[in-house]
Short mmCIF file of C-alpha atoms in Angstrom, two decimals:
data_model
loop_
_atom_site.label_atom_id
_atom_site.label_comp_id
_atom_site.label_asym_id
_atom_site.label_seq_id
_atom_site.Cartn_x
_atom_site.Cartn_y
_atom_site.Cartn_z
CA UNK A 1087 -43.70 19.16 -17.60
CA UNK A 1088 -41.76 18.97 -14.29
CA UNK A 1089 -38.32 20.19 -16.38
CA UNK A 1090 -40.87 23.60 -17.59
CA UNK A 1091 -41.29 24.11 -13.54
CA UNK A 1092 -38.18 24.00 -12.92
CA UNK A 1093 -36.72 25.60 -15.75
CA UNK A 1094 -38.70 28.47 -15.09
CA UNK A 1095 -38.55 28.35 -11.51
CA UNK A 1096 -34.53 28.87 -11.91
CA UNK A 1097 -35.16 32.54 -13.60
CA UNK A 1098 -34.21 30.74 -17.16
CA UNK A 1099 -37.50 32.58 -18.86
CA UNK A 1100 -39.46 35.25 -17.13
CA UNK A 1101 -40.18 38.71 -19.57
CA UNK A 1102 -42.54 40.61 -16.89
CA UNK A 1103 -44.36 42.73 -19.13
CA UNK A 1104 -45.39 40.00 -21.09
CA UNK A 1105 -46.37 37.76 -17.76
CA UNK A 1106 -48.25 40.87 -16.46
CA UNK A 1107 -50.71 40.89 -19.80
CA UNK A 1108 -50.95 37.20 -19.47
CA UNK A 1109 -51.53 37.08 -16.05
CA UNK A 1110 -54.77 38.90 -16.57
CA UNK A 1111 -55.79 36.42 -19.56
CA UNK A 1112 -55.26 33.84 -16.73
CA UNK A 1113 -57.32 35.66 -14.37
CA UNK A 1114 -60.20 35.95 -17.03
CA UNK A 1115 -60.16 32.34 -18.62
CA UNK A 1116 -60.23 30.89 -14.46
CA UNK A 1117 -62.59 33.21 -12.98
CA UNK A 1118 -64.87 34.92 -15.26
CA UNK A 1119 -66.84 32.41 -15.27
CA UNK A 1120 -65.61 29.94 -16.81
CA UNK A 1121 -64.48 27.90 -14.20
CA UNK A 1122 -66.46 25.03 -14.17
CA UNK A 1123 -65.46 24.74 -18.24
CA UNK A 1124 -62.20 24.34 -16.80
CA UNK A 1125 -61.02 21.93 -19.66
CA UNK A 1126 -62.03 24.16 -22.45
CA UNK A 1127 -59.22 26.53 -21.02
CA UNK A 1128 -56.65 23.71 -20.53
CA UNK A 1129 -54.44 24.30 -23.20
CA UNK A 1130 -54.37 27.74 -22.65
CA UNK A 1131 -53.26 27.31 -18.88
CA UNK A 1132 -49.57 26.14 -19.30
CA UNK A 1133 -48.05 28.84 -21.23
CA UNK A 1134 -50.11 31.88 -18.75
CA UNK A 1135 -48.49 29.76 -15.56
CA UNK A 1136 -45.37 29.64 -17.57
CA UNK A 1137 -45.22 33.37 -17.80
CA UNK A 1138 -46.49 33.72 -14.30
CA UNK A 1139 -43.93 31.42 -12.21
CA UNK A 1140 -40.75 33.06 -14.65
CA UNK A 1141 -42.14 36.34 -13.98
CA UNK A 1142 -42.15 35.58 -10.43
CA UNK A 1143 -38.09 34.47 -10.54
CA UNK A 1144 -37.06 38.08 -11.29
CA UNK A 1145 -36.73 39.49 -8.24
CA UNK A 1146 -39.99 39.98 -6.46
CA UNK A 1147 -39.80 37.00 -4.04
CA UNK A 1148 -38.14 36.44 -1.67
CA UNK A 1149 -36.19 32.59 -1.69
CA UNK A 1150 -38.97 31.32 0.68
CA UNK A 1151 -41.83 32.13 -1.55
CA UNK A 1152 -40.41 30.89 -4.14
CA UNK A 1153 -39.36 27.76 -2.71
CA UNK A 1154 -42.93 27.99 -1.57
CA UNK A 1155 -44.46 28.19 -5.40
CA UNK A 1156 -41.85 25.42 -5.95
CA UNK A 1157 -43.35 23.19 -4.13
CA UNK A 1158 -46.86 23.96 -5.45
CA UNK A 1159 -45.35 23.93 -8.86
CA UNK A 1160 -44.04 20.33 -7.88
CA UNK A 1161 -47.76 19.16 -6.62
CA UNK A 1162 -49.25 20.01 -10.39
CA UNK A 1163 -46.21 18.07 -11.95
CA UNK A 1164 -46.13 15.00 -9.81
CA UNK A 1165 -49.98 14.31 -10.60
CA UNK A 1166 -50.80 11.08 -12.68
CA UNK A 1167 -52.05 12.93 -15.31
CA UNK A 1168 -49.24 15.79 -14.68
CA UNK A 1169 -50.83 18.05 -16.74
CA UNK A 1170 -54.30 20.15 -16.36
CA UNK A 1171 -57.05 17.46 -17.04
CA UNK A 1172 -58.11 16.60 -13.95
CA UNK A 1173 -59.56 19.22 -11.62
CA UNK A 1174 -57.35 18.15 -8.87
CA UNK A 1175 -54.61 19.62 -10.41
CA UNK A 1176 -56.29 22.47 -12.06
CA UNK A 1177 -57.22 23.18 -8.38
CA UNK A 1178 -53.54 23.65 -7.99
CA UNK A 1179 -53.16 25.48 -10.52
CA UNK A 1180 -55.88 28.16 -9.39
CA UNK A 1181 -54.06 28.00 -5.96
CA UNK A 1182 -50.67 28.91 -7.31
CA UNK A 1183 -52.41 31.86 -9.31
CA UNK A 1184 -53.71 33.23 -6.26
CA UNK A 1185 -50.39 33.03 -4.27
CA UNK A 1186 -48.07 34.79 -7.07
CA UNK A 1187 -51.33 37.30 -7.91
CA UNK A 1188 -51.52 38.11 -4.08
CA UNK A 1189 -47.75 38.23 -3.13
CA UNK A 1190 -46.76 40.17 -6.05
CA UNK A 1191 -48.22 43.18 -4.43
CA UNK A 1192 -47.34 42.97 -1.22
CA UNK A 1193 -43.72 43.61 0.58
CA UNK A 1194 -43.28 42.82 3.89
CA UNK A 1195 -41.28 45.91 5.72
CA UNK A 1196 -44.41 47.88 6.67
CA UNK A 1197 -46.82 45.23 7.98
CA UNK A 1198 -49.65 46.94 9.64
CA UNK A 1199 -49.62 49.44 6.50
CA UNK A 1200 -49.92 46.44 4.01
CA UNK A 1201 -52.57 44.92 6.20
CA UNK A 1202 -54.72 47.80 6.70
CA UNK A 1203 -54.29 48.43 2.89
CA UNK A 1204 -55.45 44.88 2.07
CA UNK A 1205 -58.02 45.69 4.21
CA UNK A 1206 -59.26 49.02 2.23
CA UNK A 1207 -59.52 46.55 -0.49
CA UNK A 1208 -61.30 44.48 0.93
CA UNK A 1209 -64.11 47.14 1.92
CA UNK A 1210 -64.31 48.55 -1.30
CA UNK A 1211 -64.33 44.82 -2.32
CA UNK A 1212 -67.06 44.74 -0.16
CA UNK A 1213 -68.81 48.55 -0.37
CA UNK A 1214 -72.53 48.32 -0.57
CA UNK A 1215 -73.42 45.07 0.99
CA UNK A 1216 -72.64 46.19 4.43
CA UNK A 1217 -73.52 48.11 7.39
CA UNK A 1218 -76.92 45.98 8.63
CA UNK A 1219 -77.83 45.30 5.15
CA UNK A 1220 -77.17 41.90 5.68
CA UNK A 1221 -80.12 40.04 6.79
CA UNK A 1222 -82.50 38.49 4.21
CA UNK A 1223 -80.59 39.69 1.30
CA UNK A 1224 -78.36 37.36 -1.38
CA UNK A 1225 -76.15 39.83 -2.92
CA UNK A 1226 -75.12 39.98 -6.14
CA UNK A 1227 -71.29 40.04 -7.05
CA UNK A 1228 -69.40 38.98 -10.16
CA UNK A 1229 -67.09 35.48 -9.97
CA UNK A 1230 -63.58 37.27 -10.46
CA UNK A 1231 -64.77 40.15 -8.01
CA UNK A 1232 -65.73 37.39 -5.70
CA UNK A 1233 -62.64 35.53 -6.38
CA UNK A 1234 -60.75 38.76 -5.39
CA UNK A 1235 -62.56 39.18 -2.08
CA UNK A 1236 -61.95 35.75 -0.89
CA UNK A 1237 -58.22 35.99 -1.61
CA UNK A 1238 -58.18 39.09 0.39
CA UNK A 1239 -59.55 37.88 3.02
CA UNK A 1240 -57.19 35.06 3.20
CA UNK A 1241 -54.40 37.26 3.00
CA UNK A 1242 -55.52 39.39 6.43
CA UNK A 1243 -56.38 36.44 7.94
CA UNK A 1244 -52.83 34.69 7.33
CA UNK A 1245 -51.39 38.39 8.77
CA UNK A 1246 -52.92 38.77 11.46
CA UNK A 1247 -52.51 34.81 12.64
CA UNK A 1248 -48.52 35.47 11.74
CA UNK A 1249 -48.64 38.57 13.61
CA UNK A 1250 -49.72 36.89 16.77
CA UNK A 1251 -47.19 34.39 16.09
CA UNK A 1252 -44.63 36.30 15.72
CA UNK A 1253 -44.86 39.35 17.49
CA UNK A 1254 -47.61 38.88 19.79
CA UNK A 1255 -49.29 41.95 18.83
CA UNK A 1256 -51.57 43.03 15.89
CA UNK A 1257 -50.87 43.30 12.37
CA UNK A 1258 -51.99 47.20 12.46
CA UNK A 1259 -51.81 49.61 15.37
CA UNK A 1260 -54.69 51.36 16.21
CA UNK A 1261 -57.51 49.89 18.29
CA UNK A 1262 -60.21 51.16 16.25
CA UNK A 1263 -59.04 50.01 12.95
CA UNK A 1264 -58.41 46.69 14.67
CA UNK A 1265 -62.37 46.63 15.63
CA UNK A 1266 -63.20 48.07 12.39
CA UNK A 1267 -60.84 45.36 10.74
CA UNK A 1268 -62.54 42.43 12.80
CA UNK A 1269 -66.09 43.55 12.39
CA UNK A 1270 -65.05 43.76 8.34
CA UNK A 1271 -63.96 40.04 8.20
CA UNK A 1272 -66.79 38.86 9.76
CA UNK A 1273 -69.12 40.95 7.80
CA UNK A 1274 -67.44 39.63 4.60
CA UNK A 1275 -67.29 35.77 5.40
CA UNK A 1276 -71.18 36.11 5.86
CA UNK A 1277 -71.28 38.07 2.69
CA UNK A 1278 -69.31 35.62 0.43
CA UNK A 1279 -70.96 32.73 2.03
CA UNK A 1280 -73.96 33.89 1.22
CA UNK A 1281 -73.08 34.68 -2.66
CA UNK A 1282 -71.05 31.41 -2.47
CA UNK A 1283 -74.07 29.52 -1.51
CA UNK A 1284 -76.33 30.85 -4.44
CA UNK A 1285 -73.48 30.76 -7.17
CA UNK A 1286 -72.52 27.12 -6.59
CA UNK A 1287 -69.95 27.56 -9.47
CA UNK A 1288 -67.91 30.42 -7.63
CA UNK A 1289 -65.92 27.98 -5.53
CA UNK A 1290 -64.30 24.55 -7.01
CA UNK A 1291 -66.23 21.45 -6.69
CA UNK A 1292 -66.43 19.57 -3.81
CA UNK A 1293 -65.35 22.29 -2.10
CA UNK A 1294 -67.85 24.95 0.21
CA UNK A 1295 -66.75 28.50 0.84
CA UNK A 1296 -65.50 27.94 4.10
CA UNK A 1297 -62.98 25.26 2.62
CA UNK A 1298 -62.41 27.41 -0.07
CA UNK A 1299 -61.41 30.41 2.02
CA UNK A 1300 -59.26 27.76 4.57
CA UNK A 1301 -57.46 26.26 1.47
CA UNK A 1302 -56.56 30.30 -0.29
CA UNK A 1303 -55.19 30.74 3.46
CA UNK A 1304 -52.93 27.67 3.47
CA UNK A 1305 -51.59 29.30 -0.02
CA UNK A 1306 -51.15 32.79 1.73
CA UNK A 1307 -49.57 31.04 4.98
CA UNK A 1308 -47.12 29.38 2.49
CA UNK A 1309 -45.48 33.01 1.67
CA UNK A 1310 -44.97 33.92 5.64
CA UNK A 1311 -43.26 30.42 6.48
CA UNK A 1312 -40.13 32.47 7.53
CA UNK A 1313 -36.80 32.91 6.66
CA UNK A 1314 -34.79 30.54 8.87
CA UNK A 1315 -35.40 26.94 10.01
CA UNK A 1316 -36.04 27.24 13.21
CA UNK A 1317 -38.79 29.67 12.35
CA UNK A 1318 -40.49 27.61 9.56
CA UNK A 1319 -40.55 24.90 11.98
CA UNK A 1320 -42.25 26.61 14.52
CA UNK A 1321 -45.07 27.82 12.02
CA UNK A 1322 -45.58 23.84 10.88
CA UNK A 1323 -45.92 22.81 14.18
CA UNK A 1324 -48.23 26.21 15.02
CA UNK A 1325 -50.38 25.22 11.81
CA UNK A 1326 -51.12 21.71 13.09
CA UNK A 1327 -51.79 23.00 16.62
CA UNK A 1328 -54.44 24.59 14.64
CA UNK A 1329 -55.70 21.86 12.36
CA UNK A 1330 -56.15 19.80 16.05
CA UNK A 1331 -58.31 22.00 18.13
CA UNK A 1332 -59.70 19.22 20.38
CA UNK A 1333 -55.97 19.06 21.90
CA UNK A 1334 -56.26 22.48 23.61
CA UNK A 1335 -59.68 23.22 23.98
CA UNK A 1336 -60.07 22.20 27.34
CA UNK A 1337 -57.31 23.09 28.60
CA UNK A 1338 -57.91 27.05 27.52
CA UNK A 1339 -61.52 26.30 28.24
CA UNK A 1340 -61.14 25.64 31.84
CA UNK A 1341 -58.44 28.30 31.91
CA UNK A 1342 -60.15 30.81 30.53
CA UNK A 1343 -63.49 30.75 32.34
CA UNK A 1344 -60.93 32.09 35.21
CA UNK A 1345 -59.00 34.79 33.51
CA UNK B 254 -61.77 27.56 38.91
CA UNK B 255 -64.67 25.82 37.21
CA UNK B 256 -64.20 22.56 35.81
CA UNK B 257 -63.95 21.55 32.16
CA UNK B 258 -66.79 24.14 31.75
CA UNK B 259 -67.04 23.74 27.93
CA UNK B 260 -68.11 27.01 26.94
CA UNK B 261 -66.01 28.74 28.84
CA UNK B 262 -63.38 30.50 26.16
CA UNK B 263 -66.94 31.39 24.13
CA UNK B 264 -68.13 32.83 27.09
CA UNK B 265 -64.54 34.75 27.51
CA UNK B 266 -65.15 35.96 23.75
CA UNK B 267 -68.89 36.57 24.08
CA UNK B 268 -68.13 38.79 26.48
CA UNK B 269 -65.29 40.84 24.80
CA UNK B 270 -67.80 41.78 21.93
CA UNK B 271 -70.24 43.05 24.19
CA UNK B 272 -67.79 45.24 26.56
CA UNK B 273 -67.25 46.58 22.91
CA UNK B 274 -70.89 47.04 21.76
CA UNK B 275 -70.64 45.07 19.34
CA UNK B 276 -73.56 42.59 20.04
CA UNK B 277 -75.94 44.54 18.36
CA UNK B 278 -74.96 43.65 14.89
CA UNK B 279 -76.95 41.52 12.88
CA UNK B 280 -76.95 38.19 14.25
CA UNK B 281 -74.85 36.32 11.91
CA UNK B 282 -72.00 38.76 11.61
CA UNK B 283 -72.08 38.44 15.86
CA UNK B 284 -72.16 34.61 15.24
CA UNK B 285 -68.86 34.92 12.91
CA UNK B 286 -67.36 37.57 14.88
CA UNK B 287 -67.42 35.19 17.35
CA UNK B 288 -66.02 32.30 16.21
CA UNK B 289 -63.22 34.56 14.41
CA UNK B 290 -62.14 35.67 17.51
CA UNK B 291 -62.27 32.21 19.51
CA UNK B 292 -59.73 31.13 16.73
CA UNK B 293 -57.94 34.19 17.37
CA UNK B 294 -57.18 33.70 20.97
CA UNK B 295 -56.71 30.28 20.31
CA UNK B 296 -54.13 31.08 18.17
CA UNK B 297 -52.31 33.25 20.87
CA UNK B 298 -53.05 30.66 23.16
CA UNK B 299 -50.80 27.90 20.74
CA UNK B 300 -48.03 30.54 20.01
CA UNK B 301 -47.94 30.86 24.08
CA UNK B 302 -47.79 27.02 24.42
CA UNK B 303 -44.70 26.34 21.86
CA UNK B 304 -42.98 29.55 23.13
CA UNK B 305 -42.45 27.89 26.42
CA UNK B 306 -41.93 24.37 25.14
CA UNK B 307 -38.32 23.53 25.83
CA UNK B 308 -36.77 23.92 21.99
CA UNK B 309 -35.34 20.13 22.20
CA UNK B 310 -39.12 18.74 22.59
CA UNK B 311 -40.63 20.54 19.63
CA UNK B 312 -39.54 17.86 17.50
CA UNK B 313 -41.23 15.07 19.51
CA UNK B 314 -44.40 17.56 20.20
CA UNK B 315 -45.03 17.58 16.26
CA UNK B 316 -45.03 13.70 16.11
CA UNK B 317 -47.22 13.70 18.70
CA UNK B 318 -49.67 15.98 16.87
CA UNK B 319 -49.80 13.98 14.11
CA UNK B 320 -50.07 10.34 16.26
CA UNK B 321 -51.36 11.05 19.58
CA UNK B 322 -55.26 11.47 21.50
CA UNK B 323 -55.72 14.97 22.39
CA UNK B 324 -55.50 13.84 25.84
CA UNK B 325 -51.84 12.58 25.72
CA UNK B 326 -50.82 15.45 23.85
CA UNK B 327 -52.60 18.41 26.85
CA UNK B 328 -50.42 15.46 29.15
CA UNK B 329 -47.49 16.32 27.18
CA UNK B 330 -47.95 19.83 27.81
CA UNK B 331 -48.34 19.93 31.40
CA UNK B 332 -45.42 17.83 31.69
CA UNK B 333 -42.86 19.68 30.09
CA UNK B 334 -43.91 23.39 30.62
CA UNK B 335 -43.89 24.95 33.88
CA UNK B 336 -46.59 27.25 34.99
CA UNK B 337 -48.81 26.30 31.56
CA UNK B 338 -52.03 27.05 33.45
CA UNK B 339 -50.68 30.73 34.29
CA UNK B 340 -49.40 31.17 30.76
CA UNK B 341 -52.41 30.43 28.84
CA UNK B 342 -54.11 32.66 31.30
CA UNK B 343 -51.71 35.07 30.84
CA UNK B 344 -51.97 35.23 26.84
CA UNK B 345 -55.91 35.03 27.28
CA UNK B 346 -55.80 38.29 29.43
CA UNK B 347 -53.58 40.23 27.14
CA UNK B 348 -55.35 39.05 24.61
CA UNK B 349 -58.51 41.18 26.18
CA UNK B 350 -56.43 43.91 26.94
CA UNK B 351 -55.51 44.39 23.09
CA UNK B 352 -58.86 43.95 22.08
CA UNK B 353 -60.34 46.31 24.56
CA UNK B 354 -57.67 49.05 24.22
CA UNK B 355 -57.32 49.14 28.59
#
């Protein structure tokens, strides 16, 4: 198993037409609801990642990502079972689809363009469930659909962080479409909760929608680690700032009750 | 300057949302708009932190993520970057200058 990573990993197989039809087989047999059957799709899964990590050798990563998918790749293999029985690693798996399916679309020269595009998807993701139409209401919203949304939202979410990181400003340029963007994201999470909550099969077991949505970002934070060394280790230590909140809350507490 | 007043940075972010009107939304949204935006300036707040943490102590800071009471690490902090009080206040008032476009 680990030698199929790898060999695919080094750009030895990789036809993208082919991984593109597969790729949506993969996308069906995961999310259209027939996640929780997960082992009825098992033997299906190697060959559609196997088309998916070659395709993603050929050019549209950059080394990072890749390295990035490696690692993922390397998590699946290095299971006991190191194959797809065992939902852990099927978890993986559905992690790893997201990442390539998300990255695969994006660049990274225009930023606030890709951002605020993500974020047209997003609404029309979302169209129809907003604008005050929230309260009392459980809407309803297919598994792949809802799969797409949360992805999408991890994706902005893993921009804009970066962007504050990075460049201290926002990940688009305009004030209003920054309001509009924040009021959309909030608007969302409350939406997918919601549908989350009702469809307990949407999200993978064990797992809420807020974890859900928190482990899609670490997969979409995995593709904006940086190109140099110094830079990826400044967005590890950044990330478990973040993952210890305690540290610096009262510090910025006190501080901020001032500014 | 108030002491350890613990809803202090959700007051700071309460009060952004209104200055924009946005507290009229339905409750939840508000509630999540919230908290998005307390992680948000949080998140400036970190990147402000490590940006003035001398490069050779970055190393040692991560250990001390991982090992350390959040009250050795803020210790750490104050110890080894000058002016921290000014820069988080700093980051936490161009933070509301971004988001109210002033």
């Amino acid at each position: 198993m680990e030698d199929f990573f790898l060999k695919n990993l080094s750009g030895e197989s990789g036809d993208p037409t082919s991984a593109s039809e597969k790729s949506k087989r993969l996308d069906n047999d995961i999310f259209d609801g027939r996640f929780p059957d997960y082992k009825s799709v098992l033997g299906k899964l190697d060959a559609e990642l196997e088309a998916r990590i070659g395709y993603s050798r050929t050019g549209t990563f950059t080394e990072t990502q890749r390295d990035a998918i490696g690692r993922v790749a390397e998590k699946i293999t290095s299971s006991e079972t190191g194959n797809f029985a065992d939902e852990a690693v099927l978890s993986s798996a559905v992690e790893l689809s997201h990442f390539i399916k998300t990255s695969l679309s994006l660049g990274g020269e225009n930023e606030p363009r890709e951002t605020a595009h993500l974020a047209g998807d997003l609404e029309s993701v979302l169209q129809g469930f907003g604008d005050g139409k929230i309260e009392g209401e459980i809407p309803e919203m297919d598994k792949e659909k809802f799969i797409d949304a949360v992805a999408l939202l991890a994706e902005i979410e893993s921009r804009l962080e970066r962007s504050y990181y990075q460049k201290n400003e926002p990940a688009f340029p305009a004030s209003e479409e920054y309001l509009h963007m924040d009021v959309l994201l909030a608007q969302g999470k409350v939406i997918l909760r919601r549908i989350a909550k009702a469809n307990q099969d949407f999200v993978p077991e064990g797992k809420n929608f807020d974890e859900f949505l928190e482990c899609l970002r670490g997969i979409a934070d995995l593709g904006f680690d940086g190109e140099n060394r110094s830079a990826r280790k400044n967005n590890l230590v950044l990330k478990k700032m973040r993952h210890n909140p305690a540290v610096f809350k009262k510090l910025t507490n006190r501080i901020s009750s001032a500014v | 300057m108030p002491q350890n007043n613990s809803n202090s940075l959700s007051e700071f972010v309460k009060d952004l949302i209104r200055s924009r009107g946005l507290d009229n939304l339905d409750y939840e949204i508000v509630v999540q708009l919230k908290a998005d935006l307390r992680d948000r300036a949080e998140s400036r707040v970190n990147a402000a932190i490590l940006a003035n943490l001398p490069p050779e102590k970055v190393e040692y800071f991560e250990k001390l993520l991982d090992q350390s009471s959040p009250d050795e690490v803020q210790s750490f902090c104050q110890r080894n970057i000058y002016g921290l009080d000014e820069i988080i206040a700093n980051e936490l008032a161009k933070f509301r200058t971004t988001y109210l476009n002033v």
